[in-house]
Coordinates of C-alpha atoms in Angstrom, one line a residue:
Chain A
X12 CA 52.4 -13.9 77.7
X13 CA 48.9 -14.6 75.9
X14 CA 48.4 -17.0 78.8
X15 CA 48.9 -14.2 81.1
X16 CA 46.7 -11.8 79.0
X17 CA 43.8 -14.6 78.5
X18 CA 44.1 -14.7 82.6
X19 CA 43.5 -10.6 83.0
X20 CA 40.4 -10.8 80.7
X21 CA 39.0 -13.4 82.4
X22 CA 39.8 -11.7 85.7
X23 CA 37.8 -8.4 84.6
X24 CA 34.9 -10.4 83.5
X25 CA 34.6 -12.3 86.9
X26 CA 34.7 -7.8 88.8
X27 CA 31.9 -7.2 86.5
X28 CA 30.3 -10.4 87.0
X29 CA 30.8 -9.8 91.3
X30 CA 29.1 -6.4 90.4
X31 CA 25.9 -8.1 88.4
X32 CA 26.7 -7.9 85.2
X33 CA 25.0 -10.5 83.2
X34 CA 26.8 -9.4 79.8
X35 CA 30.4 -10.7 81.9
X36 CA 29.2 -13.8 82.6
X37 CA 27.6 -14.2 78.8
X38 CA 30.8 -13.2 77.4
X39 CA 33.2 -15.6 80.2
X40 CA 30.3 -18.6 79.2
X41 CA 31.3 -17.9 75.5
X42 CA 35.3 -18.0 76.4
X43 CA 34.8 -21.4 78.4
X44 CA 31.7 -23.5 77.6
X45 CA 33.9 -25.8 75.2
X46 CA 36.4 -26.4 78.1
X47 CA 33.8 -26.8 80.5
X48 CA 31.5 -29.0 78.5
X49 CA 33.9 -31.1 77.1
X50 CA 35.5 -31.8 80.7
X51 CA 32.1 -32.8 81.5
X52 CA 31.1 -34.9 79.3
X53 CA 35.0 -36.7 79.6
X54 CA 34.2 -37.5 83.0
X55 CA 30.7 -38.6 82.9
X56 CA 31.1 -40.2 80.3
X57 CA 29.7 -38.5 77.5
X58 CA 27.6 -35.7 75.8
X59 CA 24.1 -35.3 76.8
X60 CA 21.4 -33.5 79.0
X61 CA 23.5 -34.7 82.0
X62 CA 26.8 -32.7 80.8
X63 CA 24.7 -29.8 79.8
X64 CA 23.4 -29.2 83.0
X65 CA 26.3 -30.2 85.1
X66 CA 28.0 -27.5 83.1
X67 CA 25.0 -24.9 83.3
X68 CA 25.5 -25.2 87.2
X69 CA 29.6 -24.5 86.6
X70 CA 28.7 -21.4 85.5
X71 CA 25.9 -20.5 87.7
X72 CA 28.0 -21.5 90.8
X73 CA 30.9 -19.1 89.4
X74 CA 28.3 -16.3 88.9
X75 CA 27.2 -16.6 92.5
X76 CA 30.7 -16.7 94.2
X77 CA 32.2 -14.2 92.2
X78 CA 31.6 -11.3 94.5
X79 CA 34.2 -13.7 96.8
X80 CA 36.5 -14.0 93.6
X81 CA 40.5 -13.0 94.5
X82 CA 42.4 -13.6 91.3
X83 CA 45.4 -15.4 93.7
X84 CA 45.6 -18.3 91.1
X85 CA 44.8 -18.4 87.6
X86 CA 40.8 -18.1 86.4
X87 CA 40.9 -21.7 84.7
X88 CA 42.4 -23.2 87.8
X89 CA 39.4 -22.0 89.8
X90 CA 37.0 -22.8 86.8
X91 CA 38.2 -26.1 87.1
X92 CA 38.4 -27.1 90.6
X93 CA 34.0 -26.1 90.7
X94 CA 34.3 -28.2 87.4
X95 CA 36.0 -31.1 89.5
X96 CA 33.6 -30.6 93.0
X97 CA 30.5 -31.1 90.9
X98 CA 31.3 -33.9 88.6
X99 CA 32.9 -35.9 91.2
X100 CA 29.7 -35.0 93.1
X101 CA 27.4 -35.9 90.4
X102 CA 29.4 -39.4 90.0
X103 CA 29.6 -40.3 93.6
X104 CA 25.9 -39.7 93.5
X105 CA 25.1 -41.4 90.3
X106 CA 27.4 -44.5 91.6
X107 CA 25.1 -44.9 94.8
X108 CA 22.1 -44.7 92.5
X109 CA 23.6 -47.7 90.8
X110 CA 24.2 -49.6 93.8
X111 CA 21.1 -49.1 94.9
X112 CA 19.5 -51.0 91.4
X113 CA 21.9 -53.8 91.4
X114 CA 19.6 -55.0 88.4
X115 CA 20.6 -51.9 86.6
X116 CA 24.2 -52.4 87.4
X117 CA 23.9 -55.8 86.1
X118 CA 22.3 -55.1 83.1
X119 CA 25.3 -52.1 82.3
X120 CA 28.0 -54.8 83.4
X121 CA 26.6 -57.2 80.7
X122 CA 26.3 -55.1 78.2
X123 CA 30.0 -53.3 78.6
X124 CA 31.5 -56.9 79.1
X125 CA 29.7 -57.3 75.5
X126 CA 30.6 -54.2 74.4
X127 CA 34.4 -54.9 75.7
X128 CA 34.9 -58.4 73.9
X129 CA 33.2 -57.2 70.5
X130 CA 36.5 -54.7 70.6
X131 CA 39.0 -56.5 71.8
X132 CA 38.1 -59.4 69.4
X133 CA 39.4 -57.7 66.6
X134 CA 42.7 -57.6 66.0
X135 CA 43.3 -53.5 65.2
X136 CA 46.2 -53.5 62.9
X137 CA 43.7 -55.6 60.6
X138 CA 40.4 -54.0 61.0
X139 CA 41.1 -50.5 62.7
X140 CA 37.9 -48.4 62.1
X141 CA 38.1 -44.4 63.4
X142 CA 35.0 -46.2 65.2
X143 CA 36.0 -48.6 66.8
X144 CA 39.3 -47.0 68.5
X145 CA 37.0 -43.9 69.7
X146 CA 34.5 -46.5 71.6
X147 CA 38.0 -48.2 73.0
X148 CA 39.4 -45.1 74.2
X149 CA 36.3 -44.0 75.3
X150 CA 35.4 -47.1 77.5
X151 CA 39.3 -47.0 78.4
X152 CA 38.9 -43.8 80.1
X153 CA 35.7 -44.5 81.4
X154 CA 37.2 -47.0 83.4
X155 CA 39.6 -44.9 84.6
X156 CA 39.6 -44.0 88.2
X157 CA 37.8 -40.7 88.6
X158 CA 41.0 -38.7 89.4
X159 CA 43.1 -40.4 87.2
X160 CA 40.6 -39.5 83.9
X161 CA 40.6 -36.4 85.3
X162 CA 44.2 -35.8 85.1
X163 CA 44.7 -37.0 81.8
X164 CA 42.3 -35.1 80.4
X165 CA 43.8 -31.9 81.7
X166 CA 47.0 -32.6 81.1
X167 CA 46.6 -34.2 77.2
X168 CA 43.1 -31.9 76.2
X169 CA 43.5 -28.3 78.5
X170 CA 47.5 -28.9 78.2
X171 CA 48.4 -27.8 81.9
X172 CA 50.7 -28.4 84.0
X173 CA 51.3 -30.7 86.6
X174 CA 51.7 -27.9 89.6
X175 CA 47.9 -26.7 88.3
X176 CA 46.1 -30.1 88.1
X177 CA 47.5 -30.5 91.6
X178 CA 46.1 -27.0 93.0
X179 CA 42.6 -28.6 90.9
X180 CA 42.7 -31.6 93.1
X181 CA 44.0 -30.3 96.0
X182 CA 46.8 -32.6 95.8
X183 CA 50.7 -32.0 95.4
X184 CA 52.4 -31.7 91.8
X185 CA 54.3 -35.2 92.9
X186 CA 50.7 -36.9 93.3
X187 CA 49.7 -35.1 89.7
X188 CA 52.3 -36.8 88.3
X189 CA 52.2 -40.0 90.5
X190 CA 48.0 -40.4 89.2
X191 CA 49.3 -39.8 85.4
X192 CA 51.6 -42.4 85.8
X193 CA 49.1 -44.9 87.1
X194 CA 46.8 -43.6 84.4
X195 CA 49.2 -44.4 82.1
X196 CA 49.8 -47.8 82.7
X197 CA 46.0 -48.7 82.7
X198 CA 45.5 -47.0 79.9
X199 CA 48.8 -49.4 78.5
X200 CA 47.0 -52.7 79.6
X201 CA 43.1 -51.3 78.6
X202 CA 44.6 -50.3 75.1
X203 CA 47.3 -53.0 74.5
X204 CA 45.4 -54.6 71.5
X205 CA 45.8 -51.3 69.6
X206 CA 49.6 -50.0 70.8
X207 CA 52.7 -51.1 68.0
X208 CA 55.4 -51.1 71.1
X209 CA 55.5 -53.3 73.5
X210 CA 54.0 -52.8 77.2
Chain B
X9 CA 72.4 -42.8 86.5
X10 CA 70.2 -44.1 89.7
X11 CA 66.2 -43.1 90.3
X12 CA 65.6 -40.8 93.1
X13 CA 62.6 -41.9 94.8
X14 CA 60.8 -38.9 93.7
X15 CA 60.8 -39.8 90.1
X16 CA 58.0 -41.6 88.6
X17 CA 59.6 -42.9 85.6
X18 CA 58.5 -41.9 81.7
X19 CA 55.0 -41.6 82.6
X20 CA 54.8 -39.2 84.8
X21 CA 55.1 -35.9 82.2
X22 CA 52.0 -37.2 79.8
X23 CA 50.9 -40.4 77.9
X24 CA 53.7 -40.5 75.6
X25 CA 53.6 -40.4 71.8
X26 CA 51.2 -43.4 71.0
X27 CA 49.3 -43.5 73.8
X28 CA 48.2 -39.5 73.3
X29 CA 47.6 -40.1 69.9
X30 CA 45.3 -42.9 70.9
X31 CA 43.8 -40.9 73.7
X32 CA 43.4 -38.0 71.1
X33 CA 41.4 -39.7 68.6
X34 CA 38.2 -39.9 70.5
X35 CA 37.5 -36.4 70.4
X36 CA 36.1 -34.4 73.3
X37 CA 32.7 -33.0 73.0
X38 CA 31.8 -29.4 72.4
X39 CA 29.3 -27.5 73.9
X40 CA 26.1 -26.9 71.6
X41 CA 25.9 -24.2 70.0
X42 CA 22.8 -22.8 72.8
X43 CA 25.1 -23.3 75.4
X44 CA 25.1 -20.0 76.6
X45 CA 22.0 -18.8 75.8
X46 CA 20.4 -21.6 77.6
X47 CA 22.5 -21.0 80.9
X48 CA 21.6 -17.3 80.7
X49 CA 17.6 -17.9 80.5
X50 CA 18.5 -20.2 83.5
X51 CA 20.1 -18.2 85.3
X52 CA 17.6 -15.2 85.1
X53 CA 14.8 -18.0 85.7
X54 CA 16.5 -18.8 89.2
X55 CA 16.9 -15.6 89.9
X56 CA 13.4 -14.5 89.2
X57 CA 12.1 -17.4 91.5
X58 CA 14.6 -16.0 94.3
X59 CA 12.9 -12.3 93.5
X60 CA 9.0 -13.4 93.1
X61 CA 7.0 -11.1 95.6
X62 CA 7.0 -7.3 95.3
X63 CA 10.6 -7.7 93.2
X64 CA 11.7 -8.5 96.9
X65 CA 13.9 -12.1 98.3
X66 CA 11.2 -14.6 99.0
X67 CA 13.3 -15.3 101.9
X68 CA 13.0 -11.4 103.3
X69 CA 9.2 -11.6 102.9
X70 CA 9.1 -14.9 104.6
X71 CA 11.2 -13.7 107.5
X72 CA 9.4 -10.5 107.8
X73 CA 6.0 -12.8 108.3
X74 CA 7.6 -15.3 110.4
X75 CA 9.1 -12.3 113.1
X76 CA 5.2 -10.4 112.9
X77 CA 3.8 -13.6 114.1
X78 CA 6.1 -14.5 116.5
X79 CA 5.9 -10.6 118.1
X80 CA 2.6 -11.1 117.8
X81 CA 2.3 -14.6 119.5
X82 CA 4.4 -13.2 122.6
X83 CA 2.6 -9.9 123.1
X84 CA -0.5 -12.3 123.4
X85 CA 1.7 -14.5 125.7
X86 CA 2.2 -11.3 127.9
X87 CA -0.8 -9.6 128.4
X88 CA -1.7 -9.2 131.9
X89 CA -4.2 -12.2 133.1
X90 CA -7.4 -10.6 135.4
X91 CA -8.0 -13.5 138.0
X92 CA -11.4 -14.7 139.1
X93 CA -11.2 -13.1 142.6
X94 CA -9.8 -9.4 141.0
X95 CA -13.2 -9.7 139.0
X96 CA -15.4 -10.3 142.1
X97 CA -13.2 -7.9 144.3
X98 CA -13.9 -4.9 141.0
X99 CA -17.6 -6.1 141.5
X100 CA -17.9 -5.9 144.7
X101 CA -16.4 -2.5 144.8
X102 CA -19.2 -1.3 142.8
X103 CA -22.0 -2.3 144.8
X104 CA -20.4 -0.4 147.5
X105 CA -20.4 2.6 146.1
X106 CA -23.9 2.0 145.0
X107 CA -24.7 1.4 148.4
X108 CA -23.0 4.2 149.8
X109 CA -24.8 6.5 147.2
X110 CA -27.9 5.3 147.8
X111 CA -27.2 6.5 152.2
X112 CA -26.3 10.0 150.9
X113 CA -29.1 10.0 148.9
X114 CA -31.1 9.4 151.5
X115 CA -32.9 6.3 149.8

């Protein structure tokens, strides 16, 4: 119901936005800049000038297509499949930067082999810092397949459901849930140093 | 009872308890607190660059210029051409007359 309400007000802000209304899109920014930002900066890996204007260009892209707006699916679904085209953009892109500068790519593989032993060395049950588990979980999920991150993080942080992260990836709700099972069991192996039950 | 096929196993509906708590404990970024004011002043900077010239679309100006010059450049292309022998034929035509003026006049 306050899901369905949420969806109307969004809808009216995207008909004033298609009619140039610069106060819509101020007040739609204000409703979904932490959703959008956060996503972004889960997926590439952190917060930063990149995320900012990887999410600046969410919004602008919304405020140009909005005239073309139908409200067949929900707002956030559409909000989030621009969220998905861009950062997967932005990573394919970044990735074939990288491959150009293998030295570069060295370099990062060293130090997150470094970074990746001084964690698992310690043994978390005895010395589990709040610190320490965020840089785990952190490098976890960047290691994460693209689409894989992509659906845990909507599923676990946006809490939606597996028919919507499908229409986000254009992929069925089966596949949804097939990637968050894969995701799950990498997550299992990447994390098994600080997990009590066995994997 | 048996698995269908379909069925992905205990996975498939989230992380599960510990791994979600795990997964929850690095937090996720929230936008600063300029976010929006920030994508507004870009937004009105891109579209001022798109409205520069006379508060018109660069891109109508451009075109505008673009379609003068190439209506220019064909009515160039298809003026009529006066060849050499029209010019002596004209000139010849002239003396002529000259000549023929010149018998009535009794010169």
């Amino acid at each position: 119901m306050a899901e369905d309400r949420e969806s109307k007000i969004d809808d009216a802000l995207v008909r004033r936005m298609a009619e140039g209304d610069e106060e819509a899109l101020r007040e739609l920014i204000v409703r979904h800049e932490d959703r959008v930002y956060g996503t972004v900066a889960r997926m590439i890996g952190g917060a930063g000038p990149d995320a900012e204007d990887l999410a600046q260009q969410i919004f602008l892209r919304i405020w140009k297509a909005a005239p073309k707006y139908r409200a067949e699916a929900k707002f956030t679904t559409w909000l989030m499949t621009v969220t998905r085209n861009l950062v997967f953009t932005f990573c394919e892109a970044r990735a074939r930067r990288l491959e150009v500068s293998e030295e570069i790519v060295d370099e990062e593989a060293e130090e997150t082999i470094q970074r990746k032993e001084s964690v698992a060395a310690r043994t978390p049950r005895e010395d589990l810092s709040g610190k320490e588990l965020i840089e785990a979980v952190e490098e976890a999920c960047a290691q994460l397949p693209m689409k894989q991150r992509l659906v845990v993080h909507l599923r676990e942080h946006e809490d939606m459901d597996f028919s919507e992260i499908g229409e986000i990836l254009g992929i069925s709700e089966l596949g949804a849930k097939s990637l968050m099972f894969r995701a799950r069991e990498n997550l299992k192996i990447k994390l098994s140093a600080f997990l009590t039950e066995p994997s | 009872m048996r698995k269908k096929r379909d069925e992905i196993g205990d996975g498939a509906e989230g992380l599960g308890p510990e791994l979600g708590r795990l997964w929850a404990s690095a937090p996720v970024p929230k936008a600063p607190s300029w976010f929006a004011a920030r994508t507004m002043a870009r937004l009105r900077r891109e579209e001022d660059s798109r409205k520069s010239w006379f508060g018109m679309p660069k891109w109508v100006l451009i075109g505008t210029g673009l379609a003068l010059l190439a209506l220019g450049w064909f009515r160039w292309e298809s003026q009529p051409t006066i060849r050499d022998a029209e010019v002596y034929a004209a000139l010849n035509a002239l003396v002529e007359e000259d000549r023929e003026s010149r018998w009535w006049a009794g010169l």
